[in-house]
Amino acid sequence: MSASYGWRTGWHTQGPSDPAGSWWALGLGFLVLAWVSILLSRQPGSVASLWLANGWAIAWLSTRLQGGQGGQGRGVQVALALAAVALANLLANLASGDAFLDTLVFLPANVLAVAVAAWSLSGGRAWRMLQQGPRAFMSGLWRGALLPAVVGTLLGTMAFCSTSTSALSWQDVALTWFEGDLIGNVVTLPLALCVLTIPRAELLRVWVRPGTLALLLLCTAATLVAGAWLPMPFAYMAVPLLAAASLSPFPVLALATFVTALTVGLATALGWFVPPPISASWESLFINLPLVLTLLPVLMLGISIEDQRRQRAELQSSLQQLSRAHEGLQAFARMAAHDLREPVNTIASFSQLLQQDEAGRLAPRSAQFLSHVQDAAVRMRRLLDSLLDHARLDRDATEPVTLVPLDDVLNQALDSLAARVRETGLQVQRQALPQVLGRRSLLVLLFQNLLSRAMKAGLAGEPPRVAVQVLLTPGRLIISVRDHGLALPPDVLAEGELDASLALCRHAVEVHGGSMWLDADVAEGSRVCIALPQNQDFAAEATMESHP
């Protein structure tokens, strides 16, 4: 399973690794968390235990054993891992002063709950909790937090009822087990997954820094102050966690959530938080479950923001790849068009010389073939010019937007076509043109192609004529270029079957946020109309597009 990088956060998760050499982490981690949980539950004033150990074991089993050996070998590894969990659980209880036989009563229920949750999260589901957004994260919590809490509660309560002689009721045991297991799994599982799937160096880099340490101190202080002196304390506890979800990488949020829950458990165990009096055991749900309802939305928000960061990073990477590919295509188009010019010019020149030298000796059919060769060479040259213009069009689309005098643009276009203008005798009738907001190079290219198309559309035996007119309307400028040659089909623009020059024109107009259409109310020739927006919004948007 490949690694995945988190945008802006600087961390990435990796797939499951081989369990060899990490058994000590499973056993030691479970032992420490179980001992802390039992220590908190044994303090006076504690309402319910905060069982943190199962979340660590579930995360370890679901991430470390899914990529191991198959068949019997994998079964042996799972059995050894569950044995390590049972041994650590037993040692933690014995270290806390519990009787050996009392510990054995609840041990199978706890181990089976871990096994069921680890199996439910196998197949990559645990790893996907951190990688595939809020839906996968929520699904993982159902499998890795709620399911083991329910299974452990049922099995543990059955074991208690069948063996215990305690004065506690089975309802008290069930509520204590369910609340402690659920809260512990919700806060421990995400943190454990971060520890087990993120490389240690990257995890330390996001944890061991001043901002993270200050955030943890703020979460601890807010929890203690809100719980001791403020009404509705969980609302105030959520404030620094919401800041962490919005501004920090998810591993930092997972650590802050764990510290907040641990602080609540410790303060409650020490009697700093005095819970309201209850008349029935089930009312304790309204004391402990609000903590879950406070932390869960914060975790969901954090994983959602992390998923957006990751998608933005992937989008940015795709855009960069697309930009590099586009630049390479432009470079190839320019090189190909430039390199093909020489053989095309050679064909055109030698065919013209051959026609001149052998004018009287060529058979009519041979002369016709030679004329076809010359015409094809001219068309090929125009296609190469269009290819270069397309490459130039994409390059000039990033030019900054400025105030451009259209009279100067039209003059520049005529100067660039001076040879063809003299050859065809083009007559241009023009009005005084205003200034427009746009990209000068693209506007010059636009007029060049409109004039070139008008010269190609001229009638035989007549010099081509072009009329350039302008109409100012609120918010936009309409430019019309009319020729008196061969008329274009009225639906040529709608059909999309454009020649190279019209395609370039439409592209240039669309880059400026405008539109182009063909005026059908013309007696002869064609009138191409262009509407360009003239407002500050266009200038702002175009400038932003030019400078990403």
Coordinates of C-alpha atoms in Angstrom, one line a residue, residues 71-515:
G71 CA -3.4 -19.0 6.3
Q72 CA -2.0 -20.7 9.4
G73 CA 0.9 -18.3 9.8
R74 CA -1.3 -15.4 10.0
G75 CA -3.6 -17.2 12.5
V76 CA -0.6 -17.8 14.7
Q77 CA 0.4 -14.1 14.7
V78 CA -3.1 -13.1 15.6
A79 CA -3.2 -15.6 18.5
L80 CA 0.2 -14.3 19.8
A81 CA -1.0 -10.7 19.6
L82 CA -4.2 -11.5 21.5
A83 CA -2.1 -13.4 24.1
A84 CA 0.1 -10.4 24.5
V85 CA -3.1 -8.2 25.0
A86 CA -4.4 -10.7 27.6
L87 CA -1.1 -10.8 29.4
A88 CA -0.7 -7.0 29.5
N89 CA -4.3 -6.7 30.7
L90 CA -3.7 -9.3 33.5
L91 CA -0.5 -7.6 34.6
A92 CA -2.2 -4.2 34.7
N93 CA -5.0 -5.5 36.9
L94 CA -2.6 -7.3 39.2
A95 CA -0.4 -4.3 39.6
S96 CA -3.5 -2.3 40.6
G97 CA -4.3 -4.8 43.4
D98 CA -7.1 -6.8 41.8
A99 CA -7.5 -10.4 42.7
F100 CA -6.2 -13.0 40.2
L101 CA -9.5 -14.8 39.8
D102 CA -11.5 -11.6 39.6
T103 CA -9.3 -10.4 36.8
L104 CA -9.7 -13.7 34.9
V105 CA -13.5 -13.2 34.9
F106 CA -13.5 -10.1 32.7
L107 CA -10.4 -10.9 30.7
P108 CA -12.0 -13.1 27.9
A109 CA -14.7 -10.4 27.3
N110 CA -12.1 -7.7 26.8
V111 CA -9.8 -9.8 24.5
L112 CA -12.8 -10.9 22.4
A113 CA -14.0 -7.3 22.0
V114 CA -10.5 -6.4 20.7
A115 CA -10.5 -9.3 18.3
V116 CA -13.9 -8.5 16.9
A117 CA -13.0 -4.9 16.3
A118 CA -9.6 -5.7 14.7
W119 CA -11.3 -8.2 12.4
S120 CA -13.9 -5.6 11.5
L121 CA -11.2 -3.0 10.6
S122 CA -9.0 -5.5 8.7
G123 CA -8.6 -5.3 5.0
G124 CA -7.2 -1.8 5.0
R125 CA -10.3 -0.2 6.6
A126 CA -8.2 1.1 9.5
W127 CA -5.6 2.7 7.2
R128 CA -8.4 4.3 5.1
M129 CA -9.8 6.0 8.2
L130 CA -7.1 8.6 7.9
Q131 CA -7.0 8.7 4.1
Q132 CA -10.5 8.6 2.6
G133 CA -12.4 11.4 4.3
P134 CA -15.1 11.7 6.9
R135 CA -17.3 8.8 5.6
A136 CA -14.4 6.2 6.0
F137 CA -13.5 7.8 9.3
M138 CA -17.0 7.5 10.7
S139 CA -17.3 3.9 9.4
G140 CA -14.0 3.1 11.1
L141 CA -15.3 4.5 14.4
W142 CA -18.5 2.4 14.2
R143 CA -16.3 -0.7 13.7
G144 CA -13.4 0.1 16.0
A145 CA -15.1 2.1 18.8
L146 CA -18.8 1.3 19.1
L147 CA -18.8 -2.4 18.1
P148 CA -16.1 -3.5 20.6
A149 CA -17.9 -1.4 23.3
V150 CA -21.1 -3.3 22.7
V151 CA -19.5 -6.7 22.4
G152 CA -17.4 -6.2 25.5
T153 CA -20.4 -4.9 27.5
L154 CA -22.5 -7.9 26.6
L155 CA -19.8 -10.4 27.4
G156 CA -18.5 -8.7 30.4
T157 CA -22.0 -8.3 31.9
M158 CA -22.7 -12.0 31.3
A159 CA -19.5 -13.0 33.0
F160 CA -20.3 -10.7 36.0
C161 CA -23.8 -12.1 36.4
S162 CA -22.6 -15.7 36.3
T163 CA -19.6 -15.4 38.7
S164 CA -19.6 -12.2 40.8
T165 CA -21.0 -11.9 44.3
S166 CA -20.6 -8.1 44.4
A167 CA -23.3 -5.8 45.6
L168 CA -23.2 -3.9 42.3
S169 CA -26.1 -4.5 39.9
W170 CA -25.5 -5.7 36.4
Q171 CA -26.9 -2.4 35.1
D172 CA -24.1 -0.6 36.9
V173 CA -21.5 -2.9 35.4
A174 CA -22.9 -2.6 31.9
L175 CA -23.1 1.2 31.9
T176 CA -19.6 1.5 33.4
W177 CA -18.1 -0.9 30.8
F178 CA -19.9 0.7 27.9
E179 CA -19.2 4.3 28.7
G180 CA -15.5 3.7 29.6
D181 CA -14.9 1.5 26.5
L182 CA -16.7 3.8 24.1
I183 CA -15.0 7.0 25.2
G184 CA -11.6 5.4 25.4
N185 CA -11.9 3.9 21.9
V186 CA -13.1 7.2 20.3
V187 CA -10.1 9.2 21.7
T188 CA -7.5 6.4 21.5
L189 CA -8.1 4.8 18.1
P190 CA -7.4 7.9 15.9
L191 CA -4.3 8.7 17.9
A192 CA -3.1 5.1 17.8
L193 CA -3.6 5.0 14.0
C194 CA -1.5 8.1 13.6
V195 CA 1.3 6.6 15.7
L196 CA 1.3 3.3 13.8
T197 CA 0.9 4.6 10.2
I198 CA 2.8 7.9 10.1
P199 CA 6.7 7.7 10.1
R200 CA 8.1 8.5 13.4
A201 CA 10.3 11.4 12.2
E202 CA 7.3 13.2 10.6
L203 CA 5.1 12.5 13.6
L204 CA 7.6 14.1 15.9
R205 CA 8.0 17.0 13.6
V206 CA 4.4 18.0 13.9
W207 CA 4.1 17.2 17.6
V208 CA 7.3 18.5 19.0
R209 CA 7.0 22.2 18.1
P210 CA 6.0 25.3 20.1
G211 CA 2.6 25.6 18.5
T212 CA 1.6 22.0 19.3
L213 CA 2.8 22.3 22.9
A214 CA 0.9 25.6 23.4
L215 CA -2.2 24.0 22.0
L216 CA -2.0 21.1 24.4
L217 CA -1.6 23.4 27.3
L218 CA -4.5 25.5 26.1
C219 CA -6.7 22.4 25.9
T220 CA -5.7 21.2 29.3
A221 CA -6.3 24.7 30.9
A222 CA -9.7 25.1 29.1
T223 CA -10.8 21.6 30.3
L224 CA -9.9 22.3 33.9
V225 CA -11.3 25.8 34.1
A226 CA -14.6 24.9 32.2
G227 CA -15.2 21.8 34.2
A228 CA -14.6 23.4 37.6
W229 CA -16.2 26.8 37.3
L230 CA -18.2 27.3 34.1
P231 CA -21.7 26.1 33.1
M232 CA -22.0 23.8 30.1
P233 CA -18.3 23.0 30.3
F234 CA -18.1 20.8 27.2
A235 CA -18.9 23.8 25.0
Y236 CA -15.8 25.6 26.3
M237 CA -13.7 22.5 26.0
A238 CA -14.5 22.3 22.3
V239 CA -13.1 25.8 21.5
P240 CA -9.4 25.0 21.4
L241 CA -10.1 21.7 19.7
L242 CA -12.0 23.5 16.9
A243 CA -9.0 25.7 16.5
A244 CA -6.8 22.6 16.2
A245 CA -9.1 21.0 13.7
S246 CA -9.0 24.2 11.5
L247 CA -5.4 25.1 11.8
S248 CA -3.4 22.0 12.6
P249 CA -2.7 18.6 11.0
F250 CA -4.9 15.8 12.0
P251 CA -2.2 14.1 14.2
V252 CA -2.1 17.2 16.3
L253 CA -5.9 17.2 16.7
A254 CA -5.9 13.5 17.6
L255 CA -3.3 14.2 20.3
A256 CA -5.2 17.2 21.6
T257 CA -8.4 15.2 21.8
F258 CA -6.7 12.4 23.7
V259 CA -5.2 14.9 26.2
T260 CA -8.6 16.6 26.7
A261 CA -10.3 13.2 27.5
L262 CA -7.5 12.2 29.8
T263 CA -7.7 15.5 31.6
V264 CA -11.4 15.1 32.1
G265 CA -10.9 11.6 33.5
L266 CA -8.1 12.6 35.8
A267 CA -10.0 15.7 37.1
T268 CA -13.1 13.6 37.7
A269 CA -11.1 10.9 39.5
L270 CA -9.4 13.4 41.7
G271 CA -12.7 15.1 42.6
W272 CA -12.0 18.4 40.9
F273 CA -15.1 17.8 38.7
V274 CA -18.1 17.2 40.9
P275 CA -20.8 15.5 38.8
P276 CA -24.5 16.3 39.5
P277 CA -26.3 13.8 41.8
I278 CA -28.1 11.0 40.1
S279 CA -31.1 8.9 41.3
A280 CA -30.6 6.0 38.8
S281 CA -27.5 4.4 37.3
W282 CA -28.6 5.0 33.7
E283 CA -28.5 8.8 34.4
S284 CA -24.7 8.6 34.4
L285 CA -25.0 8.4 30.6
F286 CA -25.9 12.1 30.6
I287 CA -22.7 12.8 32.4
N288 CA -20.2 10.8 30.4
L289 CA -21.6 10.5 26.9
P290 CA -21.6 14.4 26.3
L291 CA -17.9 14.1 26.3
V292 CA -18.1 11.8 23.3
L293 CA -20.7 14.1 21.6
T294 CA -18.2 16.9 22.1
L295 CA -15.1 15.2 20.8
L296 CA -16.7 13.3 17.9
P297 CA -17.8 16.3 15.8
V298 CA -14.4 17.9 16.3
L299 CA -12.7 14.8 15.0
M300 CA -15.1 14.6 12.0
L301 CA -14.4 18.3 11.3
G302 CA -10.6 17.7 11.5
I303 CA -10.7 14.7 9.2
S304 CA -12.9 16.6 6.7
I305 CA -10.5 19.5 6.6
E306 CA -7.6 17.1 6.2
D307 CA -9.4 15.4 3.3
Q308 CA -9.9 18.8 1.6
R309 CA -6.2 19.6 2.1
R310 CA -5.3 16.3 0.5
Q311 CA -7.7 16.8 -2.4
R312 CA -6.4 20.3 -3.0
A313 CA -2.8 18.9 -3.0
E314 CA -3.8 16.2 -5.5
L315 CA -5.6 18.8 -7.7
Q316 CA -2.5 21.1 -7.5
S317 CA -0.3 18.3 -8.5
S318 CA -2.6 17.3 -11.4
L319 CA -2.6 21.0 -12.6
Q320 CA 1.1 21.1 -12.5
Q321 CA 1.4 17.9 -14.5
L322 CA -1.1 19.2 -16.9
S323 CA 0.7 22.5 -17.2
R324 CA 4.0 20.7 -17.9
A325 CA 2.4 18.5 -20.5
H326 CA 0.7 21.5 -22.1
E327 CA 4.1 23.4 -22.2
G328 CA 5.7 20.4 -23.8
L329 CA 2.9 20.2 -26.4
Q330 CA 3.3 23.9 -27.2
A331 CA 7.1 23.5 -27.6
F332 CA 6.5 20.5 -29.9
A333 CA 4.0 22.3 -32.0
R334 CA 6.3 25.3 -32.4
M335 CA 9.2 23.0 -33.3
A336 CA 7.2 20.9 -35.7
A337 CA 5.7 23.9 -37.4
H338 CA 9.1 25.6 -37.7
D339 CA 10.9 22.5 -39.0
L340 CA 8.1 21.7 -41.5
R341 CA 8.3 25.2 -43.0
E342 CA 11.6 24.5 -44.8
P343 CA 10.4 21.5 -46.8
V344 CA 7.1 23.1 -47.6
N345 CA 8.8 26.3 -48.8
T346 CA 11.2 24.1 -50.9
I347 CA 8.2 22.3 -52.5
A348 CA 6.4 25.6 -53.2
S349 CA 9.6 27.3 -54.6
F350 CA 10.7 24.4 -56.9
S351 CA 7.2 23.7 -58.2
Q352 CA 6.9 27.4 -59.1
L353 CA 10.3 27.4 -60.8
L354 CA 9.4 24.2 -62.6
Q355 CA 6.2 25.7 -63.8
Q356 CA 8.0 28.8 -65.0
D357 CA 10.8 27.0 -66.8
E358 CA 8.7 24.3 -68.4
A359 CA 5.6 26.4 -69.0
G360 CA 5.6 25.8 -72.8
R361 CA 6.7 22.1 -72.7
L362 CA 4.4 20.7 -70.0
A363 CA 1.4 18.7 -71.0
P364 CA -1.9 20.3 -69.8
R365 CA -2.5 17.4 -67.4
S366 CA 1.0 17.7 -66.0
A367 CA 0.5 21.5 -65.6
Q368 CA -2.7 20.9 -63.7
F369 CA -0.9 18.4 -61.4
L370 CA 1.8 20.9 -60.8
S371 CA -0.7 23.6 -60.0
H372 CA -2.3 21.2 -57.4
V373 CA 1.1 20.8 -55.8
Q374 CA 1.5 24.5 -55.5
D375 CA -1.9 25.0 -54.0
A376 CA -1.3 22.2 -51.5
A377 CA 2.0 23.8 -50.5
V378 CA 0.2 27.1 -49.9
R379 CA -2.4 25.4 -47.8
M380 CA 0.2 23.6 -45.9
R381 CA 2.0 26.8 -45.2
R382 CA -1.2 28.4 -43.9
L383 CA -1.8 25.4 -41.7
L384 CA 1.6 25.7 -40.2
D385 CA 1.0 29.4 -39.6
S386 CA -2.2 28.5 -37.8
L387 CA -0.4 25.9 -35.7
L388 CA 2.2 28.6 -34.7
D389 CA -0.7 31.0 -34.0
H390 CA -2.4 28.4 -31.7
A391 CA 0.9 27.9 -29.7
R392 CA 1.2 31.7 -29.5
L393 CA -2.4 32.1 -28.4
D394 CA -1.9 29.8 -25.4
R395 CA 1.3 31.6 -24.5
D396 CA -0.2 35.0 -24.8
A397 CA -3.3 34.0 -22.7
T398 CA -1.2 34.6 -19.6
E399 CA -0.3 38.2 -20.6
P400 CA -1.5 40.8 -18.0
V401 CA -4.7 42.7 -18.8
T402 CA -4.1 46.3 -19.7
L403 CA -5.9 49.2 -21.3
V404 CA -5.2 48.6 -25.1
P405 CA -5.9 51.1 -27.9
L406 CA -7.7 49.2 -30.6
D407 CA -6.6 51.6 -33.3
D408 CA -3.0 50.7 -32.6
V409 CA -4.0 47.0 -32.5
L410 CA -5.5 47.2 -36.0
N411 CA -2.6 49.1 -37.4
Q412 CA -0.2 46.5 -36.0
A413 CA -2.3 43.7 -37.6
L414 CA -2.2 45.5 -40.9
D415 CA 1.6 46.0 -40.7
S416 CA 2.1 42.3 -40.0
L417 CA 0.0 41.5 -43.1
A418 CA 1.5 44.2 -45.3
A419 CA 2.8 41.9 -48.0
R420 CA -0.5 40.1 -48.4
V421 CA -2.4 43.4 -48.2
R422 CA -0.4 44.8 -51.2
E423 CA -0.7 41.5 -53.1
T424 CA -4.5 41.4 -52.8
G425 CA -5.2 45.1 -52.7
L426 CA -7.2 44.9 -49.5
Q427 CA -9.4 48.0 -48.8
V428 CA -10.1 48.7 -45.2
Q429 CA -12.9 51.0 -44.1
R430 CA -12.7 51.8 -40.4
Q431 CA -14.1 53.8 -37.6
A432 CA -12.2 55.4 -34.8
L433 CA -11.8 52.5 -32.3
P434 CA -11.8 53.0 -28.5
Q435 CA -9.5 51.5 -25.8
V436 CA -10.5 48.2 -24.3
L437 CA -9.4 46.1 -21.3
G438 CA -7.5 43.1 -22.7
R439 CA -4.3 41.4 -23.7
R440 CA -2.6 43.2 -26.5
S441 CA -1.0 40.3 -28.2
L442 CA -4.2 38.3 -28.4
L443 CA -6.1 41.2 -29.8
V444 CA -3.5 41.7 -32.5
L445 CA -3.8 38.0 -33.3
L446 CA -7.6 38.3 -33.4
F447 CA -7.5 41.1 -36.0
Q448 CA -4.8 39.4 -38.0
N449 CA -7.0 36.3 -38.5
L450 CA -10.1 38.3 -39.2
L451 CA -8.3 40.3 -41.9
S452 CA -6.7 37.1 -43.3
R453 CA -10.0 35.4 -43.5
A454 CA -11.5 38.4 -45.3
M455 CA -8.7 38.4 -47.9
K456 CA -9.1 34.7 -48.5
A457 CA -12.9 35.2 -49.0
G458 CA -12.5 37.9 -51.6
L459 CA -14.3 37.5 -55.0
A460 CA -12.2 36.7 -58.1
G461 CA -11.3 39.8 -60.0
E462 CA -12.2 42.2 -57.2
P463 CA -10.0 43.5 -54.4
P464 CA -11.2 42.4 -51.0
R465 CA -13.0 44.9 -48.9
V466 CA -13.3 45.0 -45.1
A467 CA -15.4 47.4 -42.9
V468 CA -14.5 47.6 -39.2
Q469 CA -17.1 49.1 -37.0
V470 CA -17.7 49.5 -33.3
L471 CA -20.7 49.8 -31.0
L472 CA -20.4 50.8 -27.4
T473 CA -23.1 49.4 -25.0
P474 CA -23.3 49.4 -21.2
G475 CA -20.8 46.9 -20.0
R476 CA -19.5 45.6 -23.3
L477 CA -18.0 46.6 -26.6
I478 CA -19.2 45.1 -29.9
I479 CA -16.8 45.0 -32.8
S480 CA -18.0 44.0 -36.3
V481 CA -15.7 43.0 -39.2
R482 CA -17.6 42.7 -42.5
D483 CA -16.2 41.5 -45.8
H484 CA -17.8 41.5 -49.2
G485 CA -16.5 38.1 -50.4
L486 CA -17.9 34.6 -50.2
A487 CA -20.5 34.4 -47.4
L488 CA -20.0 32.0 -44.5
P489 CA -22.9 29.6 -43.7
P490 CA -25.0 31.2 -41.0
D491 CA -24.6 28.3 -38.6
V492 CA -20.9 27.7 -39.0
L493 CA -20.1 28.9 -35.5
A494 CA -22.8 26.8 -33.9
E495 CA -21.8 23.7 -35.7
G496 CA -18.2 24.0 -34.5
E497 CA -16.8 23.2 -38.0
L498 CA -14.5 26.2 -38.0
D499 CA -11.5 26.8 -40.1
A500 CA -8.2 27.5 -38.4
S501 CA -8.5 31.3 -38.5
L502 CA -12.1 31.4 -37.0
A503 CA -11.1 28.9 -34.3
L504 CA -8.2 31.1 -33.3
C505 CA -10.5 34.1 -33.2
R506 CA -13.1 32.4 -31.0
H507 CA -10.4 31.2 -28.7
A508 CA -9.0 34.7 -28.3
V509 CA -12.4 36.1 -27.7
E510 CA -13.3 33.5 -25.1
V511 CA -10.0 34.1 -23.2
H512 CA -11.2 37.7 -22.8
G513 CA -14.6 36.5 -21.5
G514 CA -16.4 37.6 -24.6
S515 CA -18.5 36.0 -27.4

